PDB file of C-alpha atoms in Angstrom:
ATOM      1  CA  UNK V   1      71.017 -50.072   8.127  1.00 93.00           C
ATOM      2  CA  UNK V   2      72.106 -48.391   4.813  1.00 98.00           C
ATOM      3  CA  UNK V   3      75.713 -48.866   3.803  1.00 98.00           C
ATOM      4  CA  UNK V   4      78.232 -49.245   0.763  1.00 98.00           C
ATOM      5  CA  UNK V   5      78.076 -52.676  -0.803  1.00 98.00           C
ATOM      6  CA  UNK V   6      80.398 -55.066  -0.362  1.00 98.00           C
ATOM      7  CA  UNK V   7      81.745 -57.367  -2.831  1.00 98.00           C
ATOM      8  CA  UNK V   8      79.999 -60.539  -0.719  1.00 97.00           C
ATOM      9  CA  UNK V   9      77.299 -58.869  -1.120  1.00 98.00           C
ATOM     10  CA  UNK V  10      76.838 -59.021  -5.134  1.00 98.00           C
ATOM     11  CA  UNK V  11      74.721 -62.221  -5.011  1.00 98.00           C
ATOM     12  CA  UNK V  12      72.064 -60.850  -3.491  1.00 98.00           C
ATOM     13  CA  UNK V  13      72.009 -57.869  -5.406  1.00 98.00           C
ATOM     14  CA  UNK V  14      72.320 -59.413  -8.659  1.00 98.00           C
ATOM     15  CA  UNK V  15      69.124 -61.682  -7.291  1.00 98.00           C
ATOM     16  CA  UNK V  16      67.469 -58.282  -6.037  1.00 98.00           C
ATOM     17  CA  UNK V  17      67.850 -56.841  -9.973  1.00 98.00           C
ATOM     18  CA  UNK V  18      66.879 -59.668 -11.620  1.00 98.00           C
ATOM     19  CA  UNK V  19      63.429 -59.188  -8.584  1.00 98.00           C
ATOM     20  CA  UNK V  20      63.795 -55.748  -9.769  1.00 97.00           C
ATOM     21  CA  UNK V  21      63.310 -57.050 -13.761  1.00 98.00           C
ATOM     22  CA  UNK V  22      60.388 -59.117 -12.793  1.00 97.00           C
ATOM     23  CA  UNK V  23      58.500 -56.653 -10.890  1.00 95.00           C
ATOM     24  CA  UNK V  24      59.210 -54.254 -13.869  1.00 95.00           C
ATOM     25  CA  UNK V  25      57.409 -56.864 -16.254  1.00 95.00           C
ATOM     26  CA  UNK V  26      60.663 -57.770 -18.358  1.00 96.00           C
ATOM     27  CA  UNK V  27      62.468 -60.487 -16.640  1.00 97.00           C
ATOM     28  CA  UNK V  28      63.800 -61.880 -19.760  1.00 97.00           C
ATOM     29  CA  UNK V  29      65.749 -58.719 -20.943  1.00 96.00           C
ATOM     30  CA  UNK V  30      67.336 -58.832 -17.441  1.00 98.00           C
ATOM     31  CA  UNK V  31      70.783 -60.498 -18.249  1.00 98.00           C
ATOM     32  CA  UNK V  32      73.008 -59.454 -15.346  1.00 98.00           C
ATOM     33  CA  UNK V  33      75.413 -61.886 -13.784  1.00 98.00           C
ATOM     34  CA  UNK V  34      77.237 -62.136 -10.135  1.00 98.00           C
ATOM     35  CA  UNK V  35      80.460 -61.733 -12.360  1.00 98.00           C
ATOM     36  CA  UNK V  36      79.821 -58.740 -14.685  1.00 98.00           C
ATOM     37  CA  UNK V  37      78.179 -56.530 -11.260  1.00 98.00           C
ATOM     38  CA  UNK V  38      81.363 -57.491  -9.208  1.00 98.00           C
ATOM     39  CA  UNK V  39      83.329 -56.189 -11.896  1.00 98.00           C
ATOM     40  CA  UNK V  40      81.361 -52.925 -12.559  1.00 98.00           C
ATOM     41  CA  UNK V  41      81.369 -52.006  -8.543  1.00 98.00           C
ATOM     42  CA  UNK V  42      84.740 -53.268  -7.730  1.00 98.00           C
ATOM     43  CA  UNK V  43      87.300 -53.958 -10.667  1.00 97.00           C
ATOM     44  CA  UNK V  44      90.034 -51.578 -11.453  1.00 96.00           C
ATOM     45  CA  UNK V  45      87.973 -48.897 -12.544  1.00 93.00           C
ATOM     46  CA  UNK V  46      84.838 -49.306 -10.701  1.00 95.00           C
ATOM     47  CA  UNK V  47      81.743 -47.090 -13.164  1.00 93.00           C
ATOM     48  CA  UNK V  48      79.477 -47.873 -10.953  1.00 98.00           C
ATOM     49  CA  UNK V  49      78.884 -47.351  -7.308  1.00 98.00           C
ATOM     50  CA  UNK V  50      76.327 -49.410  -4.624  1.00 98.00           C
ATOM     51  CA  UNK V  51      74.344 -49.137  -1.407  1.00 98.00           C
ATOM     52  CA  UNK V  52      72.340 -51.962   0.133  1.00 98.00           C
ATOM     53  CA  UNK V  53      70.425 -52.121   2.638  1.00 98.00           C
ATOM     54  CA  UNK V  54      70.480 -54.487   5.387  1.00 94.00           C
ATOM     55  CA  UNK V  55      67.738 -56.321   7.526  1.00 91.00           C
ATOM     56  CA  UNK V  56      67.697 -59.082   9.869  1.00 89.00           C
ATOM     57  CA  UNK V  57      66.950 -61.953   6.910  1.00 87.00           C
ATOM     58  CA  UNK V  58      69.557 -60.110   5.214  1.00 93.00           C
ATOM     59  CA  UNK V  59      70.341 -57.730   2.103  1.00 97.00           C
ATOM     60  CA  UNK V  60      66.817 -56.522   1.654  1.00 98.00           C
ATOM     61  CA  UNK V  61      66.761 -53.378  -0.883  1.00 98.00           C
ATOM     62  CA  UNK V  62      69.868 -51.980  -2.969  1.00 98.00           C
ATOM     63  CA  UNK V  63      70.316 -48.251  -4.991  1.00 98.00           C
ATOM     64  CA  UNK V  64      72.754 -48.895  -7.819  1.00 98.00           C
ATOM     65  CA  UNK V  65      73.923 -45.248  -9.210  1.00 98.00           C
ATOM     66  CA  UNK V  66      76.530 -43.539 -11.260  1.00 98.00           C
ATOM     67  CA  UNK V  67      77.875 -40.184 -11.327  1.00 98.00           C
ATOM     68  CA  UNK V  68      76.458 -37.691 -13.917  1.00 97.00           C
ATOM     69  CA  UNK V  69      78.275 -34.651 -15.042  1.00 97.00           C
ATOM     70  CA  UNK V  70      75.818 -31.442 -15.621  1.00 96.00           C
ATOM     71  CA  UNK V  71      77.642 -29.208 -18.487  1.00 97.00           C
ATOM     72  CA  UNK V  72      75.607 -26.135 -17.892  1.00 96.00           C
ATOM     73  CA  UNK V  73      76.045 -26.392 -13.960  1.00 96.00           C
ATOM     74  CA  UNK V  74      80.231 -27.400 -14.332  1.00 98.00           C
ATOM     75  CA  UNK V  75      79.686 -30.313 -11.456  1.00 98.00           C
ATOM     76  CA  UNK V  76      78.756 -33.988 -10.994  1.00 98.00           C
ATOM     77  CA  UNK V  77      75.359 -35.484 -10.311  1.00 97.00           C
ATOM     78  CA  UNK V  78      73.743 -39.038  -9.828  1.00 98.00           C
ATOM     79  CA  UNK V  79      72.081 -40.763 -11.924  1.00 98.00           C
ATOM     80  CA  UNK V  80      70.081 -43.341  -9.930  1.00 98.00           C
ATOM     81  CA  UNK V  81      70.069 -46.607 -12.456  1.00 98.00           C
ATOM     82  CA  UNK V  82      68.285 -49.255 -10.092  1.00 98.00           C
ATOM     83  CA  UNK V  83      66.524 -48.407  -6.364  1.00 98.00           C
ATOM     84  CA  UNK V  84      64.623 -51.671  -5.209  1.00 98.00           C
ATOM     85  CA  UNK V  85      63.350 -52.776  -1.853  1.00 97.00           C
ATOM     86  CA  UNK V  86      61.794 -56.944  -1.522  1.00 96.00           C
ATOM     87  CA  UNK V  87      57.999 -56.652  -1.023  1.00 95.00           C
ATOM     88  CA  UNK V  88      58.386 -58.298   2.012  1.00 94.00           C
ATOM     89  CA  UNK V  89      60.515 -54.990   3.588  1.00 94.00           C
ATOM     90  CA  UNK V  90      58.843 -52.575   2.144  1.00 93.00           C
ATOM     91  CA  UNK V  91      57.008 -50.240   4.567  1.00 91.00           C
ATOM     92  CA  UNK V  92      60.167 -50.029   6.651  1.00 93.00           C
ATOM     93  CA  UNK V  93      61.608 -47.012   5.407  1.00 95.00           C
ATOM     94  CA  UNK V  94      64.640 -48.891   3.551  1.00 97.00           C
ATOM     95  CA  UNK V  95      64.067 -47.318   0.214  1.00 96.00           C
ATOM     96  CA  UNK V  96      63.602 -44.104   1.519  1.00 96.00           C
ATOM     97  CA  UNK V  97      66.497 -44.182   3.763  1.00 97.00           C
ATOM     98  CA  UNK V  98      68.560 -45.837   0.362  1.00 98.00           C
ATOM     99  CA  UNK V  99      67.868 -42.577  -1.377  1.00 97.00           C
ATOM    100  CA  UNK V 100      68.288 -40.425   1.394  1.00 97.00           C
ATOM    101  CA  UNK V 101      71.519 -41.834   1.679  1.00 98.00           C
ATOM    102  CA  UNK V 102      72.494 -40.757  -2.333  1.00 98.00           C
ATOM    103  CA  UNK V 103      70.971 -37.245  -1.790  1.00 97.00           C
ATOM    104  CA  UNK V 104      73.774 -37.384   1.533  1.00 98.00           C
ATOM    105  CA  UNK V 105      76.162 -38.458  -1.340  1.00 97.00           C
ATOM    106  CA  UNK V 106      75.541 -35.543  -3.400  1.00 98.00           C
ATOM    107  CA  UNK V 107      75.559 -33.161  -0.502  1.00 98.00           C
ATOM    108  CA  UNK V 108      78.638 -34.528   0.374  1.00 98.00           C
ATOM    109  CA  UNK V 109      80.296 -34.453  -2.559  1.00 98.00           C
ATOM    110  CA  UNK V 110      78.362 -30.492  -4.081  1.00 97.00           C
ATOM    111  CA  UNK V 111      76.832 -32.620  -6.701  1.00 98.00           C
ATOM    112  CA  UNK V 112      74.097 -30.393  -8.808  1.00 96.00           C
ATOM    113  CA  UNK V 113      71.387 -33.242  -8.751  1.00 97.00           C
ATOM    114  CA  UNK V 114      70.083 -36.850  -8.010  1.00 98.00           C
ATOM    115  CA  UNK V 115      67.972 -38.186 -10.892  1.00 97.00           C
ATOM    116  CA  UNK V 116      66.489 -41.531 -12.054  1.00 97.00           C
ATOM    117  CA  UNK V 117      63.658 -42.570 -14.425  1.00 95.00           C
ATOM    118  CA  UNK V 118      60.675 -44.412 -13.700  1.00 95.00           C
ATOM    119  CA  UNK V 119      58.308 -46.383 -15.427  1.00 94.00           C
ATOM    120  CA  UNK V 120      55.171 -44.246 -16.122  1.00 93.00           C
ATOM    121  CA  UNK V 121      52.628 -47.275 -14.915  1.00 95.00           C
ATOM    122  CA  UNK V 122      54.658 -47.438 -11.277  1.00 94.00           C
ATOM    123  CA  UNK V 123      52.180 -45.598  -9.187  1.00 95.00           C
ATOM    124  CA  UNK V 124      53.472 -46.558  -6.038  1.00 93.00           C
ATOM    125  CA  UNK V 125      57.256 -45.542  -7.347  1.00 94.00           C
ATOM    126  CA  UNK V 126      55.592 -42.400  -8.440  1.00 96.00           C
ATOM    127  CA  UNK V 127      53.542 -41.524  -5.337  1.00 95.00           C
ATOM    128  CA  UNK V 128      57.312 -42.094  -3.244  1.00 93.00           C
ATOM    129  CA  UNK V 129      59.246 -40.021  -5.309  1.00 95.00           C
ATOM    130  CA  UNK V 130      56.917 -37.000  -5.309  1.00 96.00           C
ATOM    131  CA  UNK V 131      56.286 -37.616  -1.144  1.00 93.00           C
ATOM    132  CA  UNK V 132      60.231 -36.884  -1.280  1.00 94.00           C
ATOM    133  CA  UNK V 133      59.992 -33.746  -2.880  1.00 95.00           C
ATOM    134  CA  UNK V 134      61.300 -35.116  -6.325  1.00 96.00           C
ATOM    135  CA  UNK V 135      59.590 -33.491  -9.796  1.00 96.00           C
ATOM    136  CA  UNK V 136      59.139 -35.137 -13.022  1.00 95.00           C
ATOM    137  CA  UNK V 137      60.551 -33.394 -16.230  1.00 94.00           C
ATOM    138  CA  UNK V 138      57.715 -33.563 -17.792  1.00 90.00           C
ATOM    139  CA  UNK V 139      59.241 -31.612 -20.822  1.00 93.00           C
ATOM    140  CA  UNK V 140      62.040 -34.285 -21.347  1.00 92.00           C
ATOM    141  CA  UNK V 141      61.730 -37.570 -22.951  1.00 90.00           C
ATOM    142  CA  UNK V 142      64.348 -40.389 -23.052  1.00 90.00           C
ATOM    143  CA  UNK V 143      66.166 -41.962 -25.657  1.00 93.00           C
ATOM    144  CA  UNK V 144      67.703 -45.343 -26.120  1.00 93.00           C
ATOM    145  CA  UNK V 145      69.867 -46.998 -29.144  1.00 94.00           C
ATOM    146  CA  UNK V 146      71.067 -50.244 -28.264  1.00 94.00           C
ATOM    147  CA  UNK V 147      70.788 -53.560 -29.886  1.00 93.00           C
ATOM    148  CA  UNK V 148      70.981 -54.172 -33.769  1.00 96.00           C
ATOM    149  CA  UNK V 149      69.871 -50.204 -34.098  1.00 97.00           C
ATOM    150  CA  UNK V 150      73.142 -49.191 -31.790  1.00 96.00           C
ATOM    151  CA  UNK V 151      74.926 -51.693 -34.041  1.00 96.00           C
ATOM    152  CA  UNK V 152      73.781 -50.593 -37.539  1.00 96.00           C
ATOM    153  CA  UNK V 153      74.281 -46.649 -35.979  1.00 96.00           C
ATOM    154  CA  UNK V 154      77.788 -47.527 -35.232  1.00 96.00           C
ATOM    155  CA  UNK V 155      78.693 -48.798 -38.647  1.00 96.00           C
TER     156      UNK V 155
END
């Protein structure tokens, strides 16, 4: 079953990113705690928005987005930060049904356009996306400053 998270439900998805970090071959850059999610999905001005999905053992995959604005298209979008389903689930249709659910969201709500990145080595990320009709924009490449660059930027 897909559904919005819950604030009991932030432990598991904090333990799903920091799953999520591992599997993404970074786990030390992962910093995330029970504390700073709860307040990002549920303080008094939430930023960011969740869906988990549920099994019998449990919260078993979670999609953790944010909305998107597209200037030359005047409406909202999501941007799709984290989508991750435990090995042992996978197969089941959770993270399919997960972003099914956001592409319902944007439907819903005459958003312009789900999008997410993925790492270029995730095959089996790659081959799920494309199987759901999703393109890559090829032509675009993403930027990051953060860190002591952000820092030295800022100044």
């Amino acid at each position: 079953m897909i559904r919005r998270a819950h604030p009991a439900d932030v432990p598991a998805m904090v333990e799903l990113v920091h799953e999520l970090a591992d599997y993404e071959r970074a786990p030390d850059e992962c910093v995330l705690t029970t504390e700073q999610l709860h307040t990002a999905l549920f303080g008094q001005a939430p930023a960011l928005f969740g869906h988990v999905a549920d099994s019998a053992a449990g919260v078993a995959g979670l999609a953790l987005w944010f909305r998107n604005f597209s200037t030359w298209e005047g409406v909202h979008g999501i941007y799709l930060e984290d989508l991750y389903v435990r090995p042992q689930q996978r197969g089941a249709g959770l993270g399919g049904a997960l972003l099914r659910e956001l592409a319902q969201e944007c439907v819903r709500h005459g958003y312009a356009r789900l999008e997410w990145s993925v790492l270029n080595w995730n095959r089996p990320a790659i081959d799920f996306y494309e199987a759901a009709g999703a393109v890559a924009l090829d032509e675009w490449t993403g930027y990051r400053l953060s860190g002591p660059a952000l820092t030295a930027f800022a100044a």
